[in-house]
C-alpha cells in the first residue's frame, strides 16, 4: 500500500514540476507585458530585493539556486515575531515543538528534526546566529535584538557550514553596529499581564570603531494554573543583554566582537490529560487528583510547580579581511549554556514522583576559517573553509519517588498483598518497597571534538549555465561516561531468582519438607536426589515463565540497577568520518527565470544516549538470570553467554537497548524553478529526501529510547509566491506538501514500523500572508494578516498511542490566524496592535504515554490567543 502511495506521489511531483515550469512561462509572459508599461507604474510595483548570505556569498533570493526561505526585518516587526519559535507561521517547511520545558524544543525542516529530551543528541537542524553554531535548543530560543533577517535553508548544508546539518539550517543575522548614532526603544503590553521591553543604541566611538548595546526583557503571567499551589504556569520571564564592537581600520579589514548573556526563569510547562486510563482508580485511591481529558482548561494538579532555569552566554570574534583575490573570514566563538529543571512527571497531585531534577552544562568552542573568491568576471567562483568544534556536556538527574508511590503500587497490583508478601519473603521491613526517597541518581559526561574541511566551486559554463560542486570531509569523536545509582529496592530484586526460591519451597512443602529447616530438607535431598532434581527443573520453568509468583511486580520495576560505562566491554567512545558533497546545475532561462537541479548528501555523527535509559546493545548482552539453588548453593541455570555476562558485569533486571545511535546519512534530489518580475515572484522546489539511520528518540512511559531508523524518506513539493498587485498590497502564499515514510525501521521501540508514516509530520503545511500599506489620519499605516495551516499527522510512532489518542477525538491539525495593525505618528512613534492565534485555535502539539500510568496519555496543548499593543520610538 505504501509503495503504491509513493508511486502516486511521484506522478504528482512530475505533474507539479510541469505545472511549475508552465507557471514560469505564463508568469514570464505577464512580466514581459508589464515591462512594456510606463516606467513610473513599473517602479511603483517593483518587488523588494531580498539578500541571502547563508551561501557565503551575498546574493539575491531569486539568484541563489538553493531552497531557502527568508524572513525579513520588516516581516518580523509587522508580524510581531516574538522569538524564533514563531517563525513556523511564516515558513511552512519549518516546524517547532516544545514539550516539558523551554529547553526541550525541536526544530524540523521537511519533517526531519530531533534533539529534544536527550542532551546527547545534536539536532538534525543546525541553528547559526551571526555565523556561530548553537548546538542545543537551550542556546537557540532566547529573544534576540536587532534581527535583520532569518534564512531557512532546506536539505543538508554541510558543504556550506562545515558543521552537522543533515536536515537543514536556520541562519539568523543581526544588525551590526553603525557609524551613525541611532537607537530605539520599544515597549509592549498584552493579555496575561504581558510586558516586553527592548532597547538598543549604536554609534561611533571613533572614525574606525563603532559600538552597539541592546537589552531586552519579556515577562508574562501564565495562562494555566496549578490547582495544588495556585501558581500560574506557562509564564514568560526572560531577559538578555548584548554588546558589540565593530573595528574598521581600513577598507580591507573588518572586525566584529559580540558578547551576550541571557536568562530564562519560568514555570513551564503544562501537560494536559488526554486519555484517563485504567490507572485512574489507583490515582484516586492513593489520594490524587487530575483534570481528566480536558487539556485546554490549561489547569493541572501537580505537587510542585515545574521550574525551568536557563543561562546562556557567549563571546564571538569575526574577522573579515580582503586579500584582493579573496575574502578571508575567521569566526571564533566560546559559548556556555546551563539548564536546570524540575517537573512532577506523573502530572497528578499524587506524589508518585517526589522530584525529577535535571541539570545540564554545555560548553562549546568553535572556530571557522573561510576563504571566498571575489573576482567578478571569473569563470570560476570558489570558497574553501575549515571548521573545528570542541564541546563538553555535563548532565545530572535526580529522580525520586514520593510518598504516594507505594499506595499507587499497591493499587495497580490489586492491593497491598503482593508487595507485602514480597517484603515478608525477602525479609525487609514493611513499606520498604516503593518507599519515598528511593529512585535513581545519574551523571553523564561527554567530550566531543570534530573538524571538517569544506568548499564549493561554481563553474560558469556559459553566461547562463553554472555547475556547482561542493564537498565536505568531517571527522567526529565522542567520549562518553555514564554512571548511575539506583536506590529503588524493588527494582534491584531479581524476581526470577526469588520466584525460583518461592516455587521450590512450595514444591518441597507439598512433599512434606520445610525448605528453611536443614534437618528436614537435607535428608530429603540425600535420599531423593532424582526427585529433587525434578523439583529444581520445575521451579526453574515456573520462575522463568508467566506463573512466577512475583511476576506481576516486574512491570513496576521502573529504575533497575544501571551498568556504568566505560567498562570492560563498552569503550564509551565513537569515531565517525564522512565525505558529503553537493552537485548542482543552474540555468538562467531568462533574466527573470532560473531553474536548477541538484543532488546533495549530508551527515550527522553518532549521538550518545546520555540518560538512565542508556542500555547495552543486543550484541553485547543477552538478558537472563543465573539461578542459584538456595539449599545446595549450586547453579541450576546459567545465564546465557554474552560478552557482558562472561565479563561478570551482569546486573539484576538488566535489559538491552542502545548506548548511542549511529550516524545519520542524508541524501536529497531536488529540482527547482525561481521566477521574479516587477510585481510577482514564485519559487518552486520538488525534492526526494532521505536520511539513513535517522536518530529517533521516543518516549516509552518511563524514559526515552534512542535508536536508528533504517531509512526515513520524504518526497515533497515546496513553493512560495509573492504578488504585489498594487503598490500598497503585498500577498504571499507558501506551502509544503510531503509524503513521509519509514522505508525501514524494523527494530523500533514499538516494533517493526517499516512502511508506516512517521509521527508528527503533516502532509500539508501552508501559509497565507497579506500586508496592506495605507494612510491613516495623515499617518503611514499598515494592516497585516497571517494564516498558517497544518494538516493532521500521527500522534506517535507507537500505533497503540496513536489509536488511543485518535479514538478520544483529539486533533493535531491546526489553523492559526494572526493579525496586526500599525501606524507611525508625525513624531516617528510606531504603534502596533497585534494578536497571535487570533481565533484561539486549540490543538495538541505532542501526545505521549503518561509516566507509570499504563493506558493513560498526556499531551502538550498549544498556546491560546495572545494580543497586545507595541510602541516603538526610533532616534
PDB file of C-alpha atoms in Angstrom, residues 604-696:
ATOM      1  CA  UNK A 604      25.450  13.915  11.345  1.00  0.00           C
ATOM      2  CA  UNK A 605      27.690  11.976  13.698  1.00  0.00           C
ATOM      3  CA  UNK A 606      26.681   9.434  16.337  1.00  0.00           C
ATOM      4  CA  UNK A 607      24.619  10.671  19.285  1.00  0.00           C
ATOM      5  CA  UNK A 608      25.093   9.163  22.731  1.00  0.00           C
ATOM      6  CA  UNK A 609      22.156   8.217  24.909  1.00  0.00           C
ATOM      7  CA  UNK A 610      23.013  10.364  27.923  1.00  0.00           C
ATOM      8  CA  UNK A 611      20.104   9.198  30.050  1.00  0.00           C
ATOM      9  CA  UNK A 612      19.182   6.481  32.534  1.00  0.00           C
ATOM     10  CA  UNK A 613      17.662   4.586  29.581  1.00  0.00           C
ATOM     11  CA  UNK A 614      21.120   4.043  28.121  1.00  0.00           C
ATOM     12  CA  UNK A 615      21.383   0.269  27.819  1.00  0.00           C
ATOM     13  CA  UNK A 616      23.851  -2.221  26.318  1.00  0.00           C
ATOM     14  CA  UNK A 617      23.425  -3.203  22.692  1.00  0.00           C
ATOM     15  CA  UNK A 618      21.895  -6.624  21.994  1.00  0.00           C
ATOM     16  CA  UNK A 619      25.172  -7.870  20.543  1.00  0.00           C
ATOM     17  CA  UNK A 620      26.869  -7.207  23.886  1.00  0.00           C
ATOM     18  CA  UNK A 621      24.285  -8.727  26.187  1.00  0.00           C
ATOM     19  CA  UNK A 622      21.508 -11.346  26.267  1.00  0.00           C
ATOM     20  CA  UNK A 623      19.082 -10.674  29.146  1.00  0.00           C
ATOM     21  CA  UNK A 624      18.881 -13.628  31.501  1.00  0.00           C
ATOM     22  CA  UNK A 625      19.413 -14.503  35.141  1.00  0.00           C
ATOM     23  CA  UNK A 626      21.687 -17.050  36.738  1.00  0.00           C
ATOM     24  CA  UNK A 627      19.570 -19.113  39.171  1.00  0.00           C
ATOM     25  CA  UNK A 628      21.239 -20.470  42.284  1.00  0.00           C
ATOM     26  CA  UNK A 629      19.627 -23.148  44.430  1.00  0.00           C
ATOM     27  CA  UNK A 630      19.290 -21.618  47.933  1.00  0.00           C
ATOM     28  CA  UNK A 631      19.775 -25.013  49.582  1.00  0.00           C
ATOM     29  CA  UNK A 632      22.692 -26.539  47.695  1.00  0.00           C
ATOM     30  CA  UNK A 633      24.178 -23.221  46.512  1.00  0.00           C
ATOM     31  CA  UNK A 634      24.600 -24.849  43.117  1.00  0.00           C
ATOM     32  CA  UNK A 635      23.873 -23.045  39.850  1.00  0.00           C
ATOM     33  CA  UNK A 636      20.762 -24.676  38.419  1.00  0.00           C
ATOM     34  CA  UNK A 637      20.518 -22.329  35.427  1.00  0.00           C
ATOM     35  CA  UNK A 638      23.439 -20.435  33.949  1.00  0.00           C
ATOM     36  CA  UNK A 639      22.726 -17.029  32.412  1.00  0.00           C
ATOM     37  CA  UNK A 640      23.027 -17.077  28.634  1.00  0.00           C
ATOM     38  CA  UNK A 641      26.563 -16.391  27.493  1.00  0.00           C
ATOM     39  CA  UNK A 642      27.245 -12.886  26.169  1.00  0.00           C
ATOM     40  CA  UNK A 643      30.230 -10.522  26.386  1.00  0.00           C
ATOM     41  CA  UNK A 644      28.790  -8.620  29.364  1.00  0.00           C
ATOM     42  CA  UNK A 645      27.709 -11.761  31.216  1.00  0.00           C
ATOM     43  CA  UNK A 646      31.013 -13.509  30.557  1.00  0.00           C
ATOM     44  CA  UNK A 647      32.860 -10.446  31.879  1.00  0.00           C
ATOM     45  CA  UNK A 648      30.945 -10.687  35.154  1.00  0.00           C
ATOM     46  CA  UNK A 649      29.054  -7.420  34.559  1.00  0.00           C
ATOM     47  CA  UNK A 650      25.523  -8.833  34.636  1.00  0.00           C
ATOM     48  CA  UNK A 651      23.102  -6.945  36.878  1.00  0.00           C
ATOM     49  CA  UNK A 652      19.587  -7.801  38.083  1.00  0.00           C
ATOM     50  CA  UNK A 653      16.918  -6.810  35.544  1.00  0.00           C
ATOM     51  CA  UNK A 654      19.467  -5.528  33.031  1.00  0.00           C
ATOM     52  CA  UNK A 655      17.956  -5.299  29.553  1.00  0.00           C
ATOM     53  CA  UNK A 656      19.181  -4.210  26.146  1.00  0.00           C
ATOM     54  CA  UNK A 657      18.695  -1.033  24.131  1.00  0.00           C
ATOM     55  CA  UNK A 658      21.243   1.444  22.851  1.00  0.00           C
ATOM     56  CA  UNK A 659      24.223   3.285  24.228  1.00  0.00           C
ATOM     57  CA  UNK A 660      24.297   5.508  21.185  1.00  0.00           C
ATOM     58  CA  UNK A 661      22.605   5.971  17.834  1.00  0.00           C
ATOM     59  CA  UNK A 662      24.863   5.725  14.816  1.00  0.00           C
ATOM     60  CA  UNK A 663      25.389   8.487  12.253  1.00  0.00           C
ATOM     61  CA  UNK A 664      22.711   9.974  10.037  1.00  0.00           C
ATOM     62  CA  UNK A 665      23.391   9.934   6.290  1.00  0.00           C
ATOM     63  CA  UNK A 666      21.200  12.328   4.302  1.00  0.00           C
ATOM     64  CA  UNK A 667      20.555  12.366   0.575  1.00  0.00           C
ATOM     65  CA  UNK A 668      18.342  14.698  -1.446  1.00  0.00           C
ATOM     66  CA  UNK A 669      17.451  15.078  -5.104  1.00  0.00           C
ATOM     67  CA  UNK A 670      15.935  18.438  -5.914  1.00  0.00           C
ATOM     68  CA  UNK A 671      14.592  20.336  -8.924  1.00  0.00           C
ATOM     69  CA  UNK A 672      13.725  23.992  -8.612  1.00  0.00           C
ATOM     70  CA  UNK A 673      12.268  26.903 -10.544  1.00  0.00           C
ATOM     71  CA  UNK A 674      12.640  30.540  -9.485  1.00  0.00           C
ATOM     72  CA  UNK A 675      10.977  33.432 -11.285  1.00  0.00           C
ATOM     73  CA  UNK A 676      10.742  37.104 -10.429  1.00  0.00           C
ATOM     74  CA  UNK A 677       9.166  40.045 -12.223  1.00  0.00           C
ATOM     75  CA  UNK A 678       8.198  43.564 -11.310  1.00  0.00           C
ATOM     76  CA  UNK A 679       5.209  42.604  -9.190  1.00  0.00           C
ATOM     77  CA  UNK A 680       5.289  38.817  -8.901  1.00  0.00           C
ATOM     78  CA  UNK A 681       7.773  36.153  -7.812  1.00  0.00           C
ATOM     79  CA  UNK A 682       7.498  32.408  -7.339  1.00  0.00           C
ATOM     80  CA  UNK A 683       9.876  29.717  -6.143  1.00  0.00           C
ATOM     81  CA  UNK A 684       9.100  26.042  -6.627  1.00  0.00           C
ATOM     82  CA  UNK A 685      11.113  23.043  -5.444  1.00  0.00           C
ATOM     83  CA  UNK A 686      10.403  19.346  -5.925  1.00  0.00           C
ATOM     84  CA  UNK A 687      12.534  17.005  -3.831  1.00  0.00           C
ATOM     85  CA  UNK A 688      13.123  13.459  -2.700  1.00  0.00           C
ATOM     86  CA  UNK A 689      14.973  13.476   0.618  1.00  0.00           C
ATOM     87  CA  UNK A 690      16.069  10.504   2.704  1.00  0.00           C
ATOM     88  CA  UNK A 691      18.020  10.019   5.913  1.00  0.00           C
ATOM     89  CA  UNK A 692      19.651   6.663   6.527  1.00  0.00           C
ATOM     90  CA  UNK A 693      19.897   5.944  10.235  1.00  0.00           C
ATOM     91  CA  UNK A 694      17.634   8.781  11.399  1.00  0.00           C
ATOM     92  CA  UNK A 695      18.182   9.174  15.153  1.00  0.00           C
ATOM     93  CA  UNK A 696      14.801   8.549  16.744  1.00  0.00           C
TER      94      UNK A 696
END
